[in-house]
XYZ file of C-alpha atoms in Angstrom:
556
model
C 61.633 119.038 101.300
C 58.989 116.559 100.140
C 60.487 113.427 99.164
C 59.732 111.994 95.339
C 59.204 108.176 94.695
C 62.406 106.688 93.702
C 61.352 105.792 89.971
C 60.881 109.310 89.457
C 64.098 110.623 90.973
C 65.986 108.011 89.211
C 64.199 109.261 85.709
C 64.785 112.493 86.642
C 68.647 111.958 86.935
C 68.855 110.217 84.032
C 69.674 107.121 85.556
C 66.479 105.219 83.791
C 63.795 105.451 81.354
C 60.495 105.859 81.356
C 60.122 102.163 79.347
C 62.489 100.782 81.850
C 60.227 101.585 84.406
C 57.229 100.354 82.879
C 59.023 97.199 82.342
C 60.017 97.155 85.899
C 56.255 97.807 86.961
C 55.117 95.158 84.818
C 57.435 92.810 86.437
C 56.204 93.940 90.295
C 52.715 93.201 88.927
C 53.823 89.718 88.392
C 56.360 89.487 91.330
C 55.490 91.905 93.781
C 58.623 93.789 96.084
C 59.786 97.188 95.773
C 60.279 99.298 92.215
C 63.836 99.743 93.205
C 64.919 96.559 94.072
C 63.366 95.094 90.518
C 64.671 97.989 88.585
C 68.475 96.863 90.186
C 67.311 92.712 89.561
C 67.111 93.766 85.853
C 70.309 95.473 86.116
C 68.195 98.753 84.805
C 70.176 100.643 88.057
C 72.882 99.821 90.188
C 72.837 99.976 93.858
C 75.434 102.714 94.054
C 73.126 104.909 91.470
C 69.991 104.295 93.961
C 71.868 105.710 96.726
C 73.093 108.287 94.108
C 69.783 109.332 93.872
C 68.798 109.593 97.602
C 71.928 111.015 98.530
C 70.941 113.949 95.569
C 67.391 114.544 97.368
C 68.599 114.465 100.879
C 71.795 116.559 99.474
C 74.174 115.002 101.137
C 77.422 113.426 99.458
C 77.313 110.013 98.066
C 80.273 107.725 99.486
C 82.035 104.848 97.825
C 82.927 102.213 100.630
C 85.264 100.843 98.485
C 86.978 103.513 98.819
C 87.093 104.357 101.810
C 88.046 101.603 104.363
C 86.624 102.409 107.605
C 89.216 102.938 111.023
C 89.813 100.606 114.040
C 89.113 103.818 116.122
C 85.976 104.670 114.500
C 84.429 101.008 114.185
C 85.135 100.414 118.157
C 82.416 103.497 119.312
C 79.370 101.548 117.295
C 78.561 98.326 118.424
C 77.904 95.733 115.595
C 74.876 94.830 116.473
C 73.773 98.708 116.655
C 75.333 98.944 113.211
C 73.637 96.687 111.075
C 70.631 97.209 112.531
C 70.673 101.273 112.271
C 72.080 100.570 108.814
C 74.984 102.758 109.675
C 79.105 102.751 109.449
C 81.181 104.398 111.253
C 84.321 105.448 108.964
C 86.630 108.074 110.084
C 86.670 110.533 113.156
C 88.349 113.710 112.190
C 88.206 117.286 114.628
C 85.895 115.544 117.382
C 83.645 114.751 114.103
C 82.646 111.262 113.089
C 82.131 110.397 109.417
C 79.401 108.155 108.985
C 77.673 106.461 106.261
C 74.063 105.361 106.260
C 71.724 104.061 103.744
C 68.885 106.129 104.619
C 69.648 110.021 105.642
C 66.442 110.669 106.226
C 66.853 108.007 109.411
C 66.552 110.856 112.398
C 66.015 108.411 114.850
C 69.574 106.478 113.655
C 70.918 110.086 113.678
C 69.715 110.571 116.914
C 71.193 107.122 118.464
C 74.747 107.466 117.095
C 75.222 110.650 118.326
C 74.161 110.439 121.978
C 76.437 107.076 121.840
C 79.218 108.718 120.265
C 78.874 112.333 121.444
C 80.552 112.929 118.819
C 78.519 116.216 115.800
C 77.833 113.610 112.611
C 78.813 114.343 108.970
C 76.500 112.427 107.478
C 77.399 110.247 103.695
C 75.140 107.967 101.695
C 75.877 105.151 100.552
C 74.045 101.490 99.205
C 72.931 99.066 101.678
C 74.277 96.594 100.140
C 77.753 97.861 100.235
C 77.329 98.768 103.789
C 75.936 95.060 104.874
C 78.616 93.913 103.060
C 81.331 96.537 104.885
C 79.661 95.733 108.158
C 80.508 92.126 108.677
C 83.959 92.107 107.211
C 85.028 95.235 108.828
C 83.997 94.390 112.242
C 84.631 90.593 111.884
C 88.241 91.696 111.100
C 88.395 94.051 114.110
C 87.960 90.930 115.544
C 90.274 88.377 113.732
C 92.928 90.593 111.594
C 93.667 88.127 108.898
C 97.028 88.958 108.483
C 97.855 87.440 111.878
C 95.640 84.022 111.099
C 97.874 83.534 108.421
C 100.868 84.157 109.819
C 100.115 81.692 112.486
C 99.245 79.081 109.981
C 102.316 79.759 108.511
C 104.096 79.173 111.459
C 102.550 75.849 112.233
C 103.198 75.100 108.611
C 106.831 75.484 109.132
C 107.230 72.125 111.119
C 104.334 70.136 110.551
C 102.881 71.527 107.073
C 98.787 72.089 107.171
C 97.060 68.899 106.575
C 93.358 69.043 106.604
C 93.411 72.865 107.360
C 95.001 73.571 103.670
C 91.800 74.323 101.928
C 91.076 76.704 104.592
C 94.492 78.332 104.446
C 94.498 78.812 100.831
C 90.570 80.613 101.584
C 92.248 82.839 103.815
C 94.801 83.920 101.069
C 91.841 84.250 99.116
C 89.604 86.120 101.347
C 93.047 88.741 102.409
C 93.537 89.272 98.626
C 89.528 90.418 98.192
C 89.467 92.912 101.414
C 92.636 94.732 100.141
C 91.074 94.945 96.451
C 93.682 92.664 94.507
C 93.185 92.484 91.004
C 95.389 89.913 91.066
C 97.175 87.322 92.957
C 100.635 85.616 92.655
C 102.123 82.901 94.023
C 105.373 82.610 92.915
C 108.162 79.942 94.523
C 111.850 80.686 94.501
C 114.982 79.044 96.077
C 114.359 78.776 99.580
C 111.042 80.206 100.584
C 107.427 80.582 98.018
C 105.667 84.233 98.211
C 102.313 85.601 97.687
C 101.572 89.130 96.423
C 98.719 91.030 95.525
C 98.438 93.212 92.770
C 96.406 96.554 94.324
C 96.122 99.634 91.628
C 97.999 98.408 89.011
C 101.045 97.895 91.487
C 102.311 94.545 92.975
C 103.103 94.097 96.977
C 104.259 91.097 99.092
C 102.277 90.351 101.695
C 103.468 86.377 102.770
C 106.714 84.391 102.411
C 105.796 81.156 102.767
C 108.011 77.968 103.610
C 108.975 75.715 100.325
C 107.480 72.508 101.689
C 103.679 74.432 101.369
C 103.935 75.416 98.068
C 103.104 72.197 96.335
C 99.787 71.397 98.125
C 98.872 75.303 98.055
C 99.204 74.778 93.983
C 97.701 71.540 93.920
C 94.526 72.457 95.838
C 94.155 75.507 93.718
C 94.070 73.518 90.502
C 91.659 71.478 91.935
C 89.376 74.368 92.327
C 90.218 75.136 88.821
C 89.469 71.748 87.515
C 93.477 71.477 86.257
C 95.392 68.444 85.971
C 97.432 67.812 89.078
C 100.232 65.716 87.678
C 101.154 68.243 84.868
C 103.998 70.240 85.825
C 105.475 70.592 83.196
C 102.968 72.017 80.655
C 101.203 75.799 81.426
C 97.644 75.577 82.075
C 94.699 77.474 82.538
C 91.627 77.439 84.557
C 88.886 79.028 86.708
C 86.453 79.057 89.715
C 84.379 81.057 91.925
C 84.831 81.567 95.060
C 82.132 83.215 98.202
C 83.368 85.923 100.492
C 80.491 86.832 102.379
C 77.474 86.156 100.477
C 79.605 87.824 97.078
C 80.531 85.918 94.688
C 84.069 86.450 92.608
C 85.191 85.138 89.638
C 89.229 83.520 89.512
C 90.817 83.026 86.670
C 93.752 80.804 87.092
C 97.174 80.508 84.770
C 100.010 78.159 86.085
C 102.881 78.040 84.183
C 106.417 75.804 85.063
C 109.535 77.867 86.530
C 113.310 76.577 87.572
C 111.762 76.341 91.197
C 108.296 74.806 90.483
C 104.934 75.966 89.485
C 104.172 79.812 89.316
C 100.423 80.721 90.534
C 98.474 83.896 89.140
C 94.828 84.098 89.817
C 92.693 87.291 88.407
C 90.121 88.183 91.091
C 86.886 89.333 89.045
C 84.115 90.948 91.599
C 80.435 89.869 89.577
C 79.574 94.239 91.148
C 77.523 96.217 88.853
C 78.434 99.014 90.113
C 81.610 99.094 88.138
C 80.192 99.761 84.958
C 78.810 103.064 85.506
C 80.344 105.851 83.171
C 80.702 108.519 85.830
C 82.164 106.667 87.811
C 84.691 105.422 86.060
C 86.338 108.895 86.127
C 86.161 110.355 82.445
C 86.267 113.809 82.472
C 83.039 116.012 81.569
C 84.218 116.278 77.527
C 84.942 113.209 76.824
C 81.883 111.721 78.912
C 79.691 113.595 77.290
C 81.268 112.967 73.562
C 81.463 108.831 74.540
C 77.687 108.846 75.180
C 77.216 110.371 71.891
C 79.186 107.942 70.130
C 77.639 105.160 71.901
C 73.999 106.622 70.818
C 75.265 105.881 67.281
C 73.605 103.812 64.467
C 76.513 102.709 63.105
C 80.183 102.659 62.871
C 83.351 101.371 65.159
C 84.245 102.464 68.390
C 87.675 100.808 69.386
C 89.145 101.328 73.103
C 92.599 100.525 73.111
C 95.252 100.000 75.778
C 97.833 97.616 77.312
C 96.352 94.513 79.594
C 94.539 95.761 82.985
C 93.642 99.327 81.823
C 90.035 98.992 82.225
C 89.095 98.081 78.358
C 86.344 95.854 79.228
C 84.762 97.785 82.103
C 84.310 100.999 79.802
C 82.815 98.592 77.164
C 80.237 97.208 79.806
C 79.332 100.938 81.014
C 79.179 101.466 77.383
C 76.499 98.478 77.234
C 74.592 99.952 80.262
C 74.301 103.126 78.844
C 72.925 101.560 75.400
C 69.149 101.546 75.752
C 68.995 97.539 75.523
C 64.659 97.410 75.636
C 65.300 99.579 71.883
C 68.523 98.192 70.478
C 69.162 94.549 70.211
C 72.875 93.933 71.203
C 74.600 90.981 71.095
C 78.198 90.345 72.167
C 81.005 87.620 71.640
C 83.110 87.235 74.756
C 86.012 85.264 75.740
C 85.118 84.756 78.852
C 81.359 86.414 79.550
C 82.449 88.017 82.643
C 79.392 90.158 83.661
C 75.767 89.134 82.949
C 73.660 91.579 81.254
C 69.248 91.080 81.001
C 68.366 91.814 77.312
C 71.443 91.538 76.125
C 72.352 88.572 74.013
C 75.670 87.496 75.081
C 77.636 84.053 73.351
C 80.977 82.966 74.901
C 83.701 82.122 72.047
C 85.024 78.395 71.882
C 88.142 78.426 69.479
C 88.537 74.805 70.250
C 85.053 73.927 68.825
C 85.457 76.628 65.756
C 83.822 79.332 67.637
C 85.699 82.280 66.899
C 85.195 86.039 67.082
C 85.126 86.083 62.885
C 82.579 83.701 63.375
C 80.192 85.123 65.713
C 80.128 88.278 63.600
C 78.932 86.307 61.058
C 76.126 84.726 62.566
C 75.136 87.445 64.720
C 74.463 89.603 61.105
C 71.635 86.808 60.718
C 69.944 88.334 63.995
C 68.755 91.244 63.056
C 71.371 93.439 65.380
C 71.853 97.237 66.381
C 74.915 96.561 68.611
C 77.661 93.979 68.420
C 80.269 94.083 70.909
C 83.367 91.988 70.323
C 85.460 90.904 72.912
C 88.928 92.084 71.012
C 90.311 92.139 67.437
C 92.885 90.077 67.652
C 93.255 88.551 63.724
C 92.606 89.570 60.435
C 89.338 87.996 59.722
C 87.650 89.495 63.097
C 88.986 92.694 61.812
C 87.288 92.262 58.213
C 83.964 91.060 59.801
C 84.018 94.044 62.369
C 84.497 96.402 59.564
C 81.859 94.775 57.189
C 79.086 94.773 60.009
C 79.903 98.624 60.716
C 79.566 99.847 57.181
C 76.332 97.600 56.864
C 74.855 99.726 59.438
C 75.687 98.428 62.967
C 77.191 99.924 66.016
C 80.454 97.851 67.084
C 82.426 97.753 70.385
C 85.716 96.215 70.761
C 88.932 96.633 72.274
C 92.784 96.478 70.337
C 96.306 96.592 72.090
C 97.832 99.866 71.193
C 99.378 102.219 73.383
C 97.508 105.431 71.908
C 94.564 105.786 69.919
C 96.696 107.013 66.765
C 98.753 103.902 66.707
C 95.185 101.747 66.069
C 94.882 103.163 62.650
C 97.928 101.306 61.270
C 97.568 98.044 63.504
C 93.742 97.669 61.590
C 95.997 98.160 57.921
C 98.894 95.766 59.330
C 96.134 93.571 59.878
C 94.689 93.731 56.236
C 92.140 96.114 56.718
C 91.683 98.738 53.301
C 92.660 101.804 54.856
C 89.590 103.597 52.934
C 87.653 100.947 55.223
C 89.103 102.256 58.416
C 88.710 106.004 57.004
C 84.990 104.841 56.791
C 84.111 102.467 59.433
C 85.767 103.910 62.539
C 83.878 106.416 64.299
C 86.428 107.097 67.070
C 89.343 105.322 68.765
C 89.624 105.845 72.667
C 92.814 105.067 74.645
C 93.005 104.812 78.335
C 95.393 103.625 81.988
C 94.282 103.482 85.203
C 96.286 105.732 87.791
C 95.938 105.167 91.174
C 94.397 108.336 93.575
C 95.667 110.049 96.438
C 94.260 108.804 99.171
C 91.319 110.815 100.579
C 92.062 110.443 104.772
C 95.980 111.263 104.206
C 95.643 114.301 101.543
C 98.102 117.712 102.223
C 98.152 120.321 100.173
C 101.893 121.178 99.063
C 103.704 123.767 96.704
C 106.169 122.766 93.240
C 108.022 124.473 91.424
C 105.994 124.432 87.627
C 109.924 123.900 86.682
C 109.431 120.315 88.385
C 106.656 119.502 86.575
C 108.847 119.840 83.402
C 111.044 117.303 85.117
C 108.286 115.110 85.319
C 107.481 114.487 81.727
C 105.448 117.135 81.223
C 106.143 119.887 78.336
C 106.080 123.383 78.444
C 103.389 123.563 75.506
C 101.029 121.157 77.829
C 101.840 123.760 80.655
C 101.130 126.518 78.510
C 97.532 125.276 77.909
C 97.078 124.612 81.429
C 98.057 128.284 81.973
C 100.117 127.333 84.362
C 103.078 129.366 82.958
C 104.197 132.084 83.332
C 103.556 131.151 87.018
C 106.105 130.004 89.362
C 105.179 127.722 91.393
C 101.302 125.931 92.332
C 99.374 124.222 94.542
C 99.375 120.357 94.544
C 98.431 117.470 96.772
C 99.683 114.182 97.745
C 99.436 111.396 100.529
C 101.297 111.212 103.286
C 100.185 107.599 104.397
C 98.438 106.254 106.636
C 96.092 102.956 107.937
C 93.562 103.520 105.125
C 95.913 103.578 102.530
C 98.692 100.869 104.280
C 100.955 104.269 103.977
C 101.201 104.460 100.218
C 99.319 107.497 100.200
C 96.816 106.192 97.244
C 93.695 104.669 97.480
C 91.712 103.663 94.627
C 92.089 104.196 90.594
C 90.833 106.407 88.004
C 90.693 106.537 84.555
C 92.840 108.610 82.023
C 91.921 108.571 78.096
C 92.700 110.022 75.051
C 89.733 109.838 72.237
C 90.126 110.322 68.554
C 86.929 111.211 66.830
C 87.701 110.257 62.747
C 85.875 113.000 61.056
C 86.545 114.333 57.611
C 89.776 115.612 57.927
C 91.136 112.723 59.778
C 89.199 110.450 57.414
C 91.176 112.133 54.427
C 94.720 112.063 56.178
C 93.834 108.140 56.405
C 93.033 107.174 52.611
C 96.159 109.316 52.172
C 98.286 106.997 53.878
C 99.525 109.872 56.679
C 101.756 108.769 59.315
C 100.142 108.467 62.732
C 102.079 111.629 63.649
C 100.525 113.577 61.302
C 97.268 112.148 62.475
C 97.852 112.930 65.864
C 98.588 116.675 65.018
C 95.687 117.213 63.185
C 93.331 115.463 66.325
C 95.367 118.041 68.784
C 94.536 120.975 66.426
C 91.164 119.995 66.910
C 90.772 119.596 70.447
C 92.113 115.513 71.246
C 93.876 115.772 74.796
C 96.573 113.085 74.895
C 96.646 110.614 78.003
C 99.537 112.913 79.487
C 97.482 115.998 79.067
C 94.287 114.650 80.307
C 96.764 113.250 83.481
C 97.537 116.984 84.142
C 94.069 117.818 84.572
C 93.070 114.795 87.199
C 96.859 116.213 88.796
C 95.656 119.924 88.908
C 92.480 119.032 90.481
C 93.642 116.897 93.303
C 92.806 113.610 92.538
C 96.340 111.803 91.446
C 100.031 113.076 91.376
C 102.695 113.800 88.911
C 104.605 110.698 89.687
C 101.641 108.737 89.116
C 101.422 110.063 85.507
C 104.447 109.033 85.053
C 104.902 106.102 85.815
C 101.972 104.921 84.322
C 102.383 107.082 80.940
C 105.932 107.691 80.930
């Protein structure tokens, strides 16, 4: 099969434009390099939808390294060396066959060199170089030195003589160990006899370290130097960030201290600068409501509110959003508290409440620049509410993000807030609401058999069974994780998204200006079509990728 140039793969996936690309060959007249590494520079593509691409052509599957953390027995038949030079890593080795991602398929010499070293038959993945560089040295250097153990010595040596000069590297270690396992978040929280660190990894906290009493103070006290923090106030909360490196990545912590009965409490937000993220497929939105968001997101005008607690992925679906908003034909401009993720052509202004700079504000001034898009960081007040609603019905697109628990329950939050409710009737175009559930873990995956009476048990109705057509039946198919290295035995690796999205048409429009209860609302969105988050749970549980548990504890 002849291979295509990458520009026009990428166009013909849908992954660019054909102005994108003239951009991008304008800039490689000026620049030189390659067309796909300028079309990634101006954030155009990511790496993962590059390898996307090839992967398509050489039809082979695309794999997320991320997800997929490659094992000791697998990493110890390639050399390093071999490895980064072969662009190749060696992830799993399942029925005398080894799983192995590469960046270029098409490599038959590579092909040819890991198997005669192996002698193991290859099932070849795709993924970005990038990715794999990056999985390369931190896999193998921790074949080499398992950070868990470093620490735990440190934390020995701490015990009697505490860690002097070596504390700035100890509290990079934590650091480092908190990035490999994919924490969100980390804590550092000190209690009566002994301080502990834990990581928060999909949505759920562990302990990794208890550390002795007499380290917590300097482990705080170098961290809020990082952050730029006052050292001698303990007694007030405070807030801060930094970046810190991990092998040539850079990461984003946010830092909030606040004062407890046994000293200061530590929780840093790990933020990873990857593009990659913001990519609507794969986020995990199923087909419908993909395909419906990109409509609503191709807009002229109107509101488009997505709406969940704290750590559901808000901001990330509002960034794909932004990537898949042609930016060269729009002009968007956004008011952010932080700017987390840097976008070319995009216009983005970080709010300063301290200096007057508020969300109402920007809104304000941003009306004076000629905008398509405005994307605001939250509505959090009255005024931001008005202006959102003002630019929407003036002809602008707007993006924001509310805490509700369910799309229905943003209708009445916008009127609590002072918003007309013919205003909302008119300016919303459609409220989503989403959670992130963790997914069973890929290497540890069995197939087992419930009772459809169990699934009752688990929160689920009989109606939402019923439209499943899973009753009359019996019992069904399901799968879990049984645990294993990959996974640290909690049988789930990675997250996914689950949403709910309320389109306000006419009908719903009407119900609103009547002054309907957000029960009534909600009926009318089921008759016409809106899966709930529970419902659209069911699906991602009937097709494998998370369990009933999992829905319920994250939906209830």
């Amino acid at each position: 099969m002849q291979k295509k140039p990458i520009g026009q793969l990428l166009k013909e996936l849908g992954y660019v434009t054909e102005e994108q690309i003239q951009v991008a060959l304008e800039v490689q007249k000026i620049n030189g390099g390659l067309l796909g590494e300028i079309l990634i520079k101006l954030s155009f593509v990511s790496p993962r939808e590059i390898a996307e691409a090839i992967a398509y052509q050489a039809q082979k599957p695309y794999i997320d390294l991320s997800q997929y953390p490659p094992s000791k027995e697998a990493l110890k038949l390639i050399d390093k060396d071999i490895a980064k030079q072969l662009e190749v890593l060696p992830i799993n080795v399942v029925d005398n066959k080894l799983l192995l991602a590469m960046t270029n398929p098409y490599d038959l010499n590579a092909i040819d060199i890991i198997q005669r070293r192996t002698g193991l038959q290859l099932d070849i993945y795709v993924t970005d170089k990038e990715s794999l560089l990056k999985a390369i040295e931190i896999n193998y250097f921790l074949l080499e030195q398992p950070i868990e153990e470093e620490i735990q010595k440190e934390i020995e040596k701490a015990k009697t003589s505490g860690l002097g000069t070596e504390l700035p590297k100890f509290v990079d270690m934590i650091l480092n160990h908190a990035i490999i396992e994919r924490a969100t978040d980390i804590h550092i929280s000190p209690e009566d006899i002994a301080s502990h660190v834990f990581f928060r990894i999909d949505g759920i906290m562990r302990h990794y370290y208890t550390i002795p009493k007499n380290l917590h103070n300097p482990i705080v006290s170098r961290i809020k130097v990082l952050a730029n923090l006052d050292i001698a106030e303990q007694r007030l909360p405070q807030d801060g960030s930094f970046t810190h490196s991990f092998f040539d990545e850079e990461f984003d912590l946010r830092v909030s201290t606040i004062p407890t009965a046994y000293g200061e409490n530590v929780v840093m937000r790990v933020l990873s600068k990857n593009l990659s993220l913001f990519s609507f497929k794969s986020l995990g939105f199923e087909d419908d409501i993909l395909e419906q968001l990109k409509t609503l997101f191709a807009k002229p005008q109107g509101i488009i509110l997505v709406t969940g607690p704290t750590g559901s992925g808000k901001s990330t679906t509002l960034y794909a959003a932004l990537r898949n908003i042609n930016a060269l034909k729009r002009n968007i401009l956004t008011a952010e508290d932080p700017i987390e993720y840097k976008f070319p052509f995009i216009k983005q202004t970080q709010i300063n409440e301290k200096s007057g700079y508020t969300f109402a504000k920007a809104i304000r001034h941003f009306l004076r620049q000629d905008p398509d898009v405005i994307l605001i960081g939250e509505i959090r007040d009255e005024e931001t509410a008005e202006m959102s609603m003002k630019a929407s019905i003036t002809g602008h697109l707007v993006l924001s993000t509310l805490h509700t628990n369910d799309s229905v329950s943003a209708i009445p939050r916008l009127i609590d807030m002072g918003v007309k409710d013919y205003l909302v009737a008119s300016g919303v175009s459609a409220i989503t609401a989403q959670r992130l559930v963790r997914k069973i873990c890929n290497f540890c995956k069995e197939e087992y058999e419930l009772e459809v009476k169990d699934l009752i048990k688990q929160g689920f109705s009989e109606e939402m069974l019923k439209n499943a057509k899973l009753l009359p039946e019996t019992k069904i198919k399901l799968w879990r994780g049984t645990g294993c290295e990959h996974c640290k035995n909690t049988g789930y690796l990675g997250r996914t998204v689950i949403a709910e999205l309320l389109i306000i048409n006419e009908e719903i429009s009407e119900l609103i200006v009547k002054g309907a209860t957000p029960l009534v609302i909600s009926n009318k969105a089921k008759e016409q079509g809106m899966r709930t988050l529970k419902e659209d749970g069911l699906i991602k549980v009937l097709k494998g990728i998370t369990t009933p548990e999992e829905i319920r504890r994250v939906v209830g």
